[in-house]
């Protein structure tokens, strides 16, 4: 006599586990189906439940059924995402492990009938079930192995040989070939150096030449958004940098030894700082500017003439009377408490003949003076005669913010020459006593670019805050939000404006410094401006008059704004773009297992999503590209000789969910740019956060970050490779090459090498400009969320590559204080 089953404790426990896993999957599958999603999870869950019941009963049919579940899951996964390893992994990993468990003899040997003495009865069904499980495992394994050797997201290519061998020099106004005198190398903002000592053939020999520690770390009262984003300057035989608390330091460029230090002693007790960041400094050498201006044939003293014709306020000194011999070389440093400090670049002492004893205060004539709400996180812009200054305001706090006014000061005396308030754009003369700028007008918080020959400064404009609801914005200022604005350097008058986002409700402003380059076209060489944007479009404009050199036609976009607001019916879409090639789909949701992936799919279905420019909503809207943007303040790098752009696009979806004012009263945020934002003065608060799974990984499938190149003579992408690993986010530091977001920009050299440090893993990497191949990398002691720079020593002729490894607390990268220089062996 035989019994139908001899199931023991191991099979019983295994069966219960299968049943619980199946019930959880089926329950989530029902929810997903109710939202209009995939049927797979319900069916797979039922398969798991049935398998578990058969295991508990000791039936060999459990093996056959689970083999069917695994094979069907493999087929479904391949149909949904093709042979994409990182997409297949969360769909199949748990099911594969469970199949291996069932395949083990000590697990499955107790399946099938036994006799009265509990001895196994030969059963062909058990042998067949083992074969079925084995075949299912082999099929899944083959699919995994094949997909592992595919790179569906990489786009290989090479820059044309003619471009790589292009000869000549590129204009770098007011700089020496071996120096790096401005945030983007020069006023052109191309982040290109003519240094050519480091090449693709020797870059792998780079070693640490020296390391300097600033000693500046976050304090107990600092905001969450504190970061080391500085790109140092190399000028005047020194290296200059600033720290998050605006301490300015001069170093010996060959040794990293500190020469001098200036601490402006900012007010660290301000409770309303949203940021504690210093991206960089500005350098001015009056003698070099005068000599090079004459060599370039520039007209003399146009700005000073304009300044001299303006009335001199009581007690002020006319700029023509100022003697500047005591401070001919200056560092202009922004501070978090809204000042610009002029420092003698030779010795670190304040330039007392500038402004008010070396300082100009940016709260002057502001309608709102609450400390912390006005913060120049980027360096001011130096021209021959005018220092041009913008600042950030607190994002999404309220409608009662300082003005976003841009101001031009006499670079020698610090006297205000003009002011351009986007909400009062035609009145650029300094305000008479008793008047103030327009509260809450759009601001320009990033780095400006300058063309001295054309007499223009180019502003990458932000928004009129709050960013996410715009029902009460000033219509005059709105025309300048999320725009490139060209101002006359001497007068501050608008010469042209090009808007990249109309009525921006997504914080899709222009974070990167516009890059100026003279492009080779069939019609000859054209002075161009190339602007990267958070939305991923690259706008290429004639920098003389602002007309597009690359078409950007208006296209319809989703409608249906929140109550009291509106959405522009169309937006301009550039033909040169790094926007995602298609909209996010449910199938693009990711995770570490089928379970958190299922939750991400449910989350995706819960939110409103109509593609790019889906309006924020009370339901919650998916914003993709997200708030960090495809390109942010790091901008892009352009080799003006080879006419090649190097870019680091990132792809992360965000959620924008509005809360009616009454509902939001009891909610609290942490004061950073993400999480709950009060938006006082509007009917809503907003919660902004990245789209993450319950275990904290992105719901959106990788890659999340790339490095890419564009041939600017054809405006075509040449190559694009995923970039970076999850080493500093994954358990046990596993360096999986998924491609991670980067914050900070690339830098490119005449040697044919590009550098980038901004990825979420702590590395500085070097790449071949021709192919994008990674040539070298160096582990950093902290996050590298800064743009690297390079220079050549006057003393030794040695080329150095320098990066700040200081981290970014909002991104979760390790905080540090290390400035590291790399060079080839002597």
Short mmCIF file of N, CA, C and O in Angstrom, two decimals, residues 211-326:
data_model
loop_
_atom_site.label_atom_id
_atom_site.label_comp_id
_atom_site.label_asym_id
_atom_site.label_seq_id
_atom_site.Cartn_x
_atom_site.Cartn_y
_atom_site.Cartn_z
N UNK A 211 47.67 67.12 -1.96
CA UNK A 211 46.32 67.22 -1.43
C UNK A 211 46.28 68.33 -0.39
O UNK A 211 47.19 68.43 0.44
N UNK A 212 45.25 69.15 -0.46
CA UNK A 212 45.07 70.22 0.52
C UNK A 212 43.73 70.04 1.21
O UNK A 212 42.72 69.74 0.58
N UNK A 213 43.72 70.21 2.54
CA UNK A 213 42.50 70.10 3.33
C UNK A 213 42.08 71.49 3.80
O UNK A 213 42.85 72.19 4.46
N UNK A 214 40.87 71.88 3.44
CA UNK A 214 40.40 73.22 3.79
C UNK A 214 40.08 73.36 5.27
O UNK A 214 40.13 74.45 5.82
N UNK A 215 39.68 72.25 5.92
CA UNK A 215 39.27 72.32 7.32
C UNK A 215 37.86 72.83 7.53
O UNK A 215 37.44 73.01 8.68
N UNK A 216 37.11 73.03 6.46
CA UNK A 216 35.75 73.58 6.56
C UNK A 216 34.74 72.43 6.43
O UNK A 216 34.59 71.85 5.35
N UNK A 217 34.05 72.14 7.52
CA UNK A 217 33.07 71.06 7.55
C UNK A 217 31.71 71.60 7.99
O UNK A 217 31.63 72.67 8.59
N UNK A 218 30.63 70.87 7.71
CA UNK A 218 29.30 71.32 8.16
C UNK A 218 29.24 71.48 9.67
O UNK A 218 29.86 70.72 10.42
N UNK A 219 28.49 72.49 10.08
CA UNK A 219 28.29 72.73 11.50
C UNK A 219 26.87 72.39 11.91
O UNK A 219 26.02 72.07 11.07
N UNK A 220 26.57 72.47 13.20
CA UNK A 220 25.25 72.04 13.69
C UNK A 220 24.10 72.89 13.18
O UNK A 220 22.97 72.41 13.09
N UNK A 221 24.33 74.15 12.82
CA UNK A 221 23.24 75.00 12.36
C UNK A 221 23.12 75.10 10.86
O UNK A 221 22.29 75.85 10.35
N UNK A 222 23.92 74.33 10.13
CA UNK A 222 23.93 74.44 8.67
C UNK A 222 22.70 73.78 8.06
O UNK A 222 22.15 72.82 8.61
N UNK A 223 22.29 74.24 6.89
CA UNK A 223 21.15 73.62 6.21
C UNK A 223 21.52 72.24 5.68
O UNK A 223 22.69 71.88 5.58
N UNK A 224 20.48 71.49 5.30
CA UNK A 224 20.72 70.17 4.70
C UNK A 224 21.48 70.31 3.40
O UNK A 224 22.35 69.50 3.08
N UNK A 225 21.16 71.35 2.63
CA UNK A 225 21.77 71.55 1.32
C UNK A 225 23.12 72.24 1.49
O UNK A 225 23.27 73.44 1.21
N UNK A 226 24.12 71.49 1.98
CA UNK A 226 25.48 72.02 2.09
C UNK A 226 26.36 71.13 1.22
O UNK A 226 26.22 69.90 1.21
N UNK A 227 27.24 71.75 0.45
CA UNK A 227 28.01 71.00 -0.52
C UNK A 227 29.28 71.75 -0.89
O UNK A 227 29.35 72.97 -0.80
N UNK A 228 30.29 71.00 -1.29
CA UNK A 228 31.52 71.56 -1.86
C UNK A 228 31.43 71.46 -3.38
O UNK A 228 31.68 70.40 -3.96
N UNK A 229 31.05 72.53 -4.03
CA UNK A 229 30.87 72.53 -5.49
C UNK A 229 31.89 73.42 -6.19
O UNK A 229 31.72 73.75 -7.36
N UNK A 230 32.96 73.78 -5.52
CA UNK A 230 33.85 74.79 -6.05
C UNK A 230 34.73 74.26 -7.18
O UNK A 230 35.22 73.12 -7.14
N UNK A 231 34.88 75.07 -8.21
CA UNK A 231 35.92 74.90 -9.22
C UNK A 231 36.95 75.99 -8.97
O UNK A 231 36.64 77.17 -9.09
N UNK A 232 38.19 75.63 -8.60
CA UNK A 232 39.19 76.65 -8.28
C UNK A 232 39.58 77.48 -9.51
O UNK A 232 39.31 77.10 -10.66
N UNK A 233 40.24 78.60 -9.25
CA UNK A 233 40.82 79.44 -10.29
C UNK A 233 42.34 79.30 -10.23
O UNK A 233 42.91 79.12 -9.15
N UNK A 234 42.99 79.42 -11.38
CA UNK A 234 44.45 79.49 -11.43
C UNK A 234 44.79 80.80 -12.15
O UNK A 234 44.50 80.97 -13.35
N UNK A 235 45.38 81.72 -11.42
CA UNK A 235 45.75 83.03 -11.96
C UNK A 235 46.77 83.64 -11.01
O UNK A 235 46.88 83.24 -9.85
N UNK A 236 47.51 84.63 -11.54
CA UNK A 236 48.40 85.38 -10.67
C UNK A 236 49.40 84.48 -9.95
O UNK A 236 49.86 84.79 -8.85
N UNK A 237 49.74 83.35 -10.56
CA UNK A 237 50.70 82.43 -9.95
C UNK A 237 50.16 81.71 -8.74
O UNK A 237 50.94 81.11 -7.98
N UNK A 238 48.85 81.73 -8.51
CA UNK A 238 48.25 81.07 -7.36
C UNK A 238 47.01 80.29 -7.79
O UNK A 238 46.48 80.47 -8.88
N UNK A 239 46.56 79.43 -6.88
CA UNK A 239 45.31 78.71 -7.03
C UNK A 239 44.35 79.25 -5.98
O UNK A 239 44.70 79.33 -4.80
N UNK A 240 43.12 79.62 -6.41
CA UNK A 240 42.17 80.23 -5.49
C UNK A 240 40.91 79.36 -5.41
O UNK A 240 40.40 78.90 -6.43
N UNK A 241 40.41 79.19 -4.20
CA UNK A 241 39.18 78.43 -4.01
C UNK A 241 38.39 79.02 -2.85
O UNK A 241 38.91 79.80 -2.04
N UNK A 242 37.10 78.64 -2.78
CA UNK A 242 36.26 79.01 -1.65
C UNK A 242 35.63 77.76 -1.08
O UNK A 242 35.51 76.73 -1.74
N UNK A 243 35.20 77.84 0.17
CA UNK A 243 34.61 76.71 0.88
C UNK A 243 33.11 76.97 1.05
O UNK A 243 32.62 78.07 0.77
N UNK A 244 32.34 75.98 1.50
CA UNK A 244 30.91 76.20 1.68
C UNK A 244 30.56 77.39 2.56
O UNK A 244 29.53 78.02 2.38
N UNK A 245 31.41 77.69 3.55
CA UNK A 245 31.17 78.84 4.42
C UNK A 245 31.89 80.09 3.93
O UNK A 245 32.11 81.03 4.69
N UNK A 246 32.24 80.07 2.61
CA UNK A 246 32.75 81.27 1.91
C UNK A 246 34.12 81.72 2.37
O UNK A 246 34.49 82.88 2.19
N UNK A 247 34.89 80.83 2.96
CA UNK A 247 36.29 81.13 3.25
C UNK A 247 37.08 81.05 1.94
O UNK A 247 36.94 80.10 1.18
N UNK A 248 37.86 82.07 1.67
CA UNK A 248 38.65 82.13 0.44
C UNK A 248 40.10 81.78 0.78
O UNK A 248 40.66 82.32 1.74
N UNK A 249 40.68 80.88 -0.02
CA UNK A 249 42.03 80.38 0.25
C UNK A 249 42.87 80.46 -1.01
O UNK A 249 42.38 80.13 -2.11
N UNK A 250 44.11 80.91 -0.86
CA UNK A 250 45.07 80.93 -1.97
C UNK A 250 46.15 79.89 -1.70
O UNK A 250 46.67 79.80 -0.58
N UNK A 251 46.48 79.11 -2.73
CA UNK A 251 47.46 78.03 -2.59
C UNK A 251 48.59 78.18 -3.60
O UNK A 251 48.42 78.78 -4.66
N UNK A 252 49.72 77.58 -3.26
CA UNK A 252 50.80 77.42 -4.21
C UNK A 252 50.38 76.34 -5.20
O UNK A 252 50.10 75.20 -4.80
N UNK A 253 50.33 76.62 -6.50
CA UNK A 253 49.80 75.64 -7.45
C UNK A 253 50.71 74.43 -7.67
O UNK A 253 50.26 73.43 -8.23
N UNK A 254 51.96 74.49 -7.24
CA UNK A 254 52.87 73.36 -7.41
C UNK A 254 52.91 72.44 -6.20
O UNK A 254 53.23 71.26 -6.33
N UNK A 255 52.59 72.97 -5.03
CA UNK A 255 52.72 72.19 -3.81
C UNK A 255 51.41 72.04 -3.03
O UNK A 255 51.31 71.18 -2.16
N UNK A 256 50.42 72.90 -3.31
CA UNK A 256 49.21 72.89 -2.50
C UNK A 256 49.37 73.56 -1.15
O UNK A 256 48.46 73.50 -0.32
N UNK A 257 50.50 74.22 -0.93
CA UNK A 257 50.72 74.89 0.37
C UNK A 257 49.87 76.16 0.43
O UNK A 257 49.78 76.92 -0.53
N UNK A 258 49.26 76.40 1.58
CA UNK A 258 48.42 77.59 1.76
C UNK A 258 49.28 78.84 1.82
O UNK A 258 50.29 78.90 2.54
N UNK A 259 48.88 79.86 1.06
CA UNK A 259 49.59 81.14 1.04
C UNK A 259 48.86 82.16 1.90
O UNK A 259 49.46 82.85 2.72
N UNK A 260 47.57 82.28 1.69
CA UNK A 260 46.77 83.14 2.56
C UNK A 260 45.34 82.63 2.63
O UNK A 260 44.91 81.81 1.81
N UNK A 261 44.61 83.13 3.61
CA UNK A 261 43.22 82.73 3.83
C UNK A 261 42.44 83.95 4.29
O UNK A 261 42.89 84.72 5.14
N UNK A 262 41.23 84.10 3.71
CA UNK A 262 40.35 85.20 4.11
C UNK A 262 39.01 84.62 4.52
O UNK A 262 38.36 83.93 3.74
N UNK A 263 38.60 84.90 5.75
CA UNK A 263 37.32 84.41 6.27
C UNK A 263 36.38 85.60 6.43
O UNK A 263 36.60 86.46 7.28
N UNK A 264 35.32 85.68 5.63
CA UNK A 264 34.40 86.81 5.75
C UNK A 264 33.51 86.73 6.99
O UNK A 264 32.76 87.65 7.26
N UNK A 265 33.60 85.59 7.70
CA UNK A 265 32.83 85.40 8.95
C UNK A 265 31.35 85.66 8.71
O UNK A 265 30.75 86.56 9.32
N UNK A 266 30.78 84.87 7.83
CA UNK A 266 29.36 85.03 7.51
C UNK A 266 28.50 84.69 8.73
O UNK A 266 28.95 84.02 9.66
N UNK A 267 27.28 85.16 8.68
CA UNK A 267 26.32 84.87 9.74
C UNK A 267 25.84 83.42 9.59
O UNK A 267 25.02 83.11 8.73
N UNK A 268 26.37 82.53 10.41
CA UNK A 268 25.99 81.12 10.31
C UNK A 268 24.73 80.80 11.10
O UNK A 268 24.27 79.66 11.10
N UNK A 269 24.18 81.79 11.77
CA UNK A 269 22.99 81.55 12.59
C UNK A 269 21.69 81.82 11.84
O UNK A 269 20.61 81.68 12.41
N UNK A 270 21.78 82.27 10.59
CA UNK A 270 20.55 82.54 9.84
C UNK A 270 19.75 81.25 9.70
O UNK A 270 20.27 80.21 9.31
N UNK A 271 18.48 81.30 10.06
CA UNK A 271 17.65 80.10 10.09
C UNK A 271 17.05 79.77 8.73
O UNK A 271 16.42 78.74 8.57
N UNK A 272 17.24 80.64 7.76
CA UNK A 272 16.53 80.47 6.49
C UNK A 272 17.44 80.14 5.32
O UNK A 272 17.01 80.22 4.17
N UNK A 273 18.68 79.79 5.60
CA UNK A 273 19.55 79.36 4.51
C UNK A 273 19.00 78.07 3.90
O UNK A 273 18.83 77.07 4.59
N UNK A 274 18.74 78.09 2.62
CA UNK A 274 18.38 76.85 1.93
C UNK A 274 19.62 76.15 1.41
O UNK A 274 19.64 74.93 1.27
N UNK A 275 20.66 76.94 1.13
CA UNK A 275 21.91 76.40 0.61
C UNK A 275 23.08 76.92 1.44
O UNK A 275 23.02 78.02 1.98
N UNK A 276 24.13 76.13 1.49
CA UNK A 276 25.42 76.60 1.97
C UNK A 276 26.44 76.10 0.95
O UNK A 276 26.99 75.00 1.07
N UNK A 277 26.64 76.91 -0.08
CA UNK A 277 27.40 76.48 -1.26
C UNK A 277 28.20 77.66 -1.79
O UNK A 277 27.71 78.78 -1.83
N UNK A 278 29.42 77.40 -2.24
CA UNK A 278 30.18 78.38 -3.01
C UNK A 278 30.76 77.65 -4.22
O UNK A 278 31.65 76.82 -4.08
N UNK A 279 30.22 77.94 -5.39
CA UNK A 279 30.68 77.26 -6.61
C UNK A 279 31.99 77.83 -7.12
O UNK A 279 32.70 77.15 -7.88
N UNK A 280 32.29 79.08 -6.76
CA UNK A 280 33.53 79.61 -7.28
C UNK A 280 33.69 81.09 -7.02
O UNK A 280 32.85 81.74 -6.39
N UNK A 281 34.80 81.61 -7.52
CA UNK A 281 35.22 83.00 -7.33
C UNK A 281 35.40 83.66 -8.69
O UNK A 281 35.38 82.99 -9.73
N UNK A 282 35.57 84.97 -8.67
CA UNK A 282 35.88 85.72 -9.89
C UNK A 282 37.23 86.42 -9.69
O UNK A 282 37.54 86.88 -8.59
N UNK A 283 38.01 86.47 -10.77
CA UNK A 283 39.34 87.09 -10.71
C UNK A 283 39.41 88.24 -11.70
O UNK A 283 38.90 88.16 -12.81
N UNK A 284 40.04 89.33 -11.26
CA UNK A 284 40.18 90.52 -12.12
C UNK A 284 41.58 91.09 -11.98
O UNK A 284 42.08 91.30 -10.87
N UNK A 285 42.23 91.32 -13.12
CA UNK A 285 43.55 91.94 -13.17
C UNK A 285 43.42 93.16 -14.07
O UNK A 285 43.30 93.05 -15.30
N UNK A 286 43.44 94.35 -13.48
CA UNK A 286 43.19 95.58 -14.24
C UNK A 286 44.24 95.79 -15.33
O UNK A 286 43.92 96.22 -16.44
N UNK A 287 45.49 95.47 -15.03
CA UNK A 287 46.54 95.66 -16.03
C UNK A 287 46.38 94.72 -17.20
O UNK A 287 46.49 95.12 -18.37
N UNK A 288 46.09 93.44 -16.93
CA UNK A 288 45.92 92.46 -18.01
C UNK A 288 44.71 92.81 -18.86
O UNK A 288 44.74 92.68 -20.09
N UNK A 289 43.64 93.26 -18.22
CA UNK A 289 42.44 93.62 -18.98
C UNK A 289 42.70 94.82 -19.89
O UNK A 289 42.26 94.84 -21.04
N UNK A 290 43.43 95.79 -19.38
CA UNK A 290 43.72 96.97 -20.20
C UNK A 290 44.58 96.60 -21.40
O UNK A 290 44.31 97.01 -22.53
N UNK A 291 45.62 95.78 -21.18
CA UNK A 291 46.52 95.41 -22.26
C UNK A 291 45.81 94.56 -23.31
O UNK A 291 45.92 94.81 -24.52
N UNK A 292 45.04 93.57 -22.86
CA UNK A 292 44.37 92.68 -23.82
C UNK A 292 43.21 93.38 -24.52
O UNK A 292 42.90 93.07 -25.67
N UNK A 293 42.57 94.32 -23.85
CA UNK A 293 41.50 95.08 -24.49
C UNK A 293 42.05 95.85 -25.68
O UNK A 293 41.44 95.89 -26.76
N UNK A 294 43.21 96.46 -25.50
CA UNK A 294 43.82 97.20 -26.59
C UNK A 294 44.23 96.26 -27.72
O UNK A 294 44.03 96.56 -28.90
N UNK A 295 44.76 95.07 -27.34
CA UNK A 295 45.18 94.11 -28.36
C UNK A 295 43.99 93.57 -29.15
O UNK A 295 44.11 93.27 -30.35
N UNK A 296 42.85 93.47 -28.50
CA UNK A 296 41.64 92.96 -29.16
C UNK A 296 40.91 94.05 -29.94
O UNK A 296 39.92 93.77 -30.61
N UNK A 297 41.36 95.28 -29.79
CA UNK A 297 40.71 96.38 -30.49
C UNK A 297 39.37 96.76 -29.90
O UNK A 297 38.49 97.26 -30.62
N UNK A 298 39.21 96.53 -28.60
CA UNK A 298 37.93 96.85 -27.97
C UNK A 298 37.86 98.34 -27.67
O UNK A 298 38.86 98.97 -27.33
N UNK A 299 36.67 98.94 -27.77
CA UNK A 299 36.54 100.36 -27.42
C UNK A 299 36.83 100.58 -25.95
O UNK A 299 36.53 99.74 -25.11
N UNK A 300 37.43 101.70 -25.66
CA UNK A 300 37.90 101.96 -24.29
C UNK A 300 36.82 102.59 -23.44
O UNK A 300 36.11 103.50 -23.88
N UNK A 301 36.71 102.10 -22.22
CA UNK A 301 36.00 102.78 -21.14
C UNK A 301 34.54 103.11 -21.44
O UNK A 301 34.01 104.10 -20.95
N UNK A 302 33.83 102.29 -22.22
CA UNK A 302 32.43 102.58 -22.50
C UNK A 302 31.59 102.51 -21.24
O UNK A 302 30.70 103.34 -21.04
N UNK A 303 31.88 101.56 -20.39
CA UNK A 303 31.08 101.43 -19.18
C UNK A 303 31.37 102.57 -18.21
O UNK A 303 30.46 103.12 -17.59
N UNK A 304 32.64 102.95 -18.11
CA UNK A 304 32.97 104.05 -17.20
C UNK A 304 32.37 105.35 -17.70
O UNK A 304 31.94 106.20 -16.91
N UNK A 305 32.32 105.51 -19.03
CA UNK A 305 31.70 106.71 -19.55
C UNK A 305 30.23 106.77 -19.19
O UNK A 305 29.69 107.81 -18.81
N UNK A 306 29.56 105.62 -19.29
CA UNK A 306 28.15 105.57 -18.90
C UNK A 306 28.01 105.86 -17.42
O UNK A 306 27.08 106.56 -17.00
N UNK A 307 28.93 105.32 -16.63
CA UNK A 307 28.84 105.54 -15.19
C UNK A 307 29.08 107.00 -14.85
O UNK A 307 28.41 107.57 -13.98
N UNK A 308 30.03 107.61 -15.53
CA UNK A 308 30.36 108.99 -15.22
C UNK A 308 29.22 109.94 -15.55
O UNK A 308 29.05 110.99 -14.92
N UNK A 309 28.40 109.55 -16.56
CA UNK A 309 27.30 110.42 -16.93
C UNK A 309 26.11 110.31 -15.98
O UNK A 309 25.21 111.14 -16.02
N UNK A 310 26.11 109.28 -15.14
CA UNK A 310 25.01 109.11 -14.20
C UNK A 310 25.22 110.00 -12.99
O UNK A 310 26.37 110.33 -12.63
N UNK A 311 24.14 110.44 -12.35
CA UNK A 311 24.29 111.27 -11.15
C UNK A 311 25.03 110.51 -10.06
O UNK A 311 24.86 109.31 -9.90
N UNK A 312 25.85 111.21 -9.34
CA UNK A 312 26.56 110.60 -8.22
C UNK A 312 25.76 110.80 -6.94
O UNK A 312 25.47 111.94 -6.57
N UNK A 313 25.33 109.72 -6.27
CA UNK A 313 24.55 109.87 -5.04
C UNK A 313 25.35 110.65 -3.99
O UNK A 313 26.59 110.67 -4.01
N UNK A 314 24.64 111.33 -3.09
CA UNK A 314 25.33 112.09 -2.03
C UNK A 314 26.29 111.20 -1.25
O UNK A 314 25.95 110.09 -0.85
N UNK A 315 27.49 111.69 -1.08
CA UNK A 315 28.49 110.97 -0.29
C UNK A 315 29.29 109.96 -1.07
O UNK A 315 30.28 109.44 -0.58
N UNK A 316 28.86 109.64 -2.30
CA UNK A 316 29.59 108.64 -3.08
C UNK A 316 30.73 109.31 -3.84
O UNK A 316 30.72 110.52 -4.08
N UNK A 317 31.70 108.52 -4.22
CA UNK A 317 32.83 109.02 -4.97
C UNK A 317 32.67 108.63 -6.43
O UNK A 317 32.35 107.49 -6.73
N UNK A 318 32.84 109.57 -7.33
CA UNK A 318 32.72 109.26 -8.75
C UNK A 318 33.76 108.22 -9.14
O UNK A 318 34.90 108.28 -8.69
N UNK A 319 33.43 107.24 -9.98
CA UNK A 319 34.35 106.16 -10.30
C UNK A 319 35.63 106.63 -10.95
O UNK A 319 36.67 106.02 -10.75
N UNK A 320 35.58 107.72 -11.72
CA UNK A 320 36.80 108.19 -12.38
C UNK A 320 37.80 108.74 -11.38
O UNK A 320 38.97 108.91 -11.71
N UNK A 321 37.35 109.02 -10.14
CA UNK A 321 38.26 109.57 -9.14
C UNK A 321 38.91 108.49 -8.29
O UNK A 321 39.76 108.77 -7.48
N UNK A 322 38.47 107.24 -8.46
CA UNK A 322 38.98 106.16 -7.62
C UNK A 322 40.40 105.79 -8.04
O UNK A 322 40.70 105.66 -9.20
N UNK A 323 41.28 105.60 -7.05
CA UNK A 323 42.62 105.10 -7.32
C UNK A 323 42.64 103.63 -6.93
O UNK A 323 42.27 103.28 -5.83
N UNK A 324 43.04 102.77 -7.85
CA UNK A 324 42.97 101.34 -7.61
C UNK A 324 44.36 100.69 -7.56
O UNK A 324 44.46 99.49 -7.55
N UNK A 325 45.44 101.50 -7.52
CA UNK A 325 46.78 100.94 -7.55
C UNK A 325 47.05 100.04 -6.35
O UNK A 325 47.91 99.16 -6.40
N UNK A 326 46.35 100.26 -5.23
CA UNK A 326 46.59 99.45 -4.04
C UNK A 326 46.02 98.05 -4.18
O UNK A 326 46.34 97.18 -3.38
#
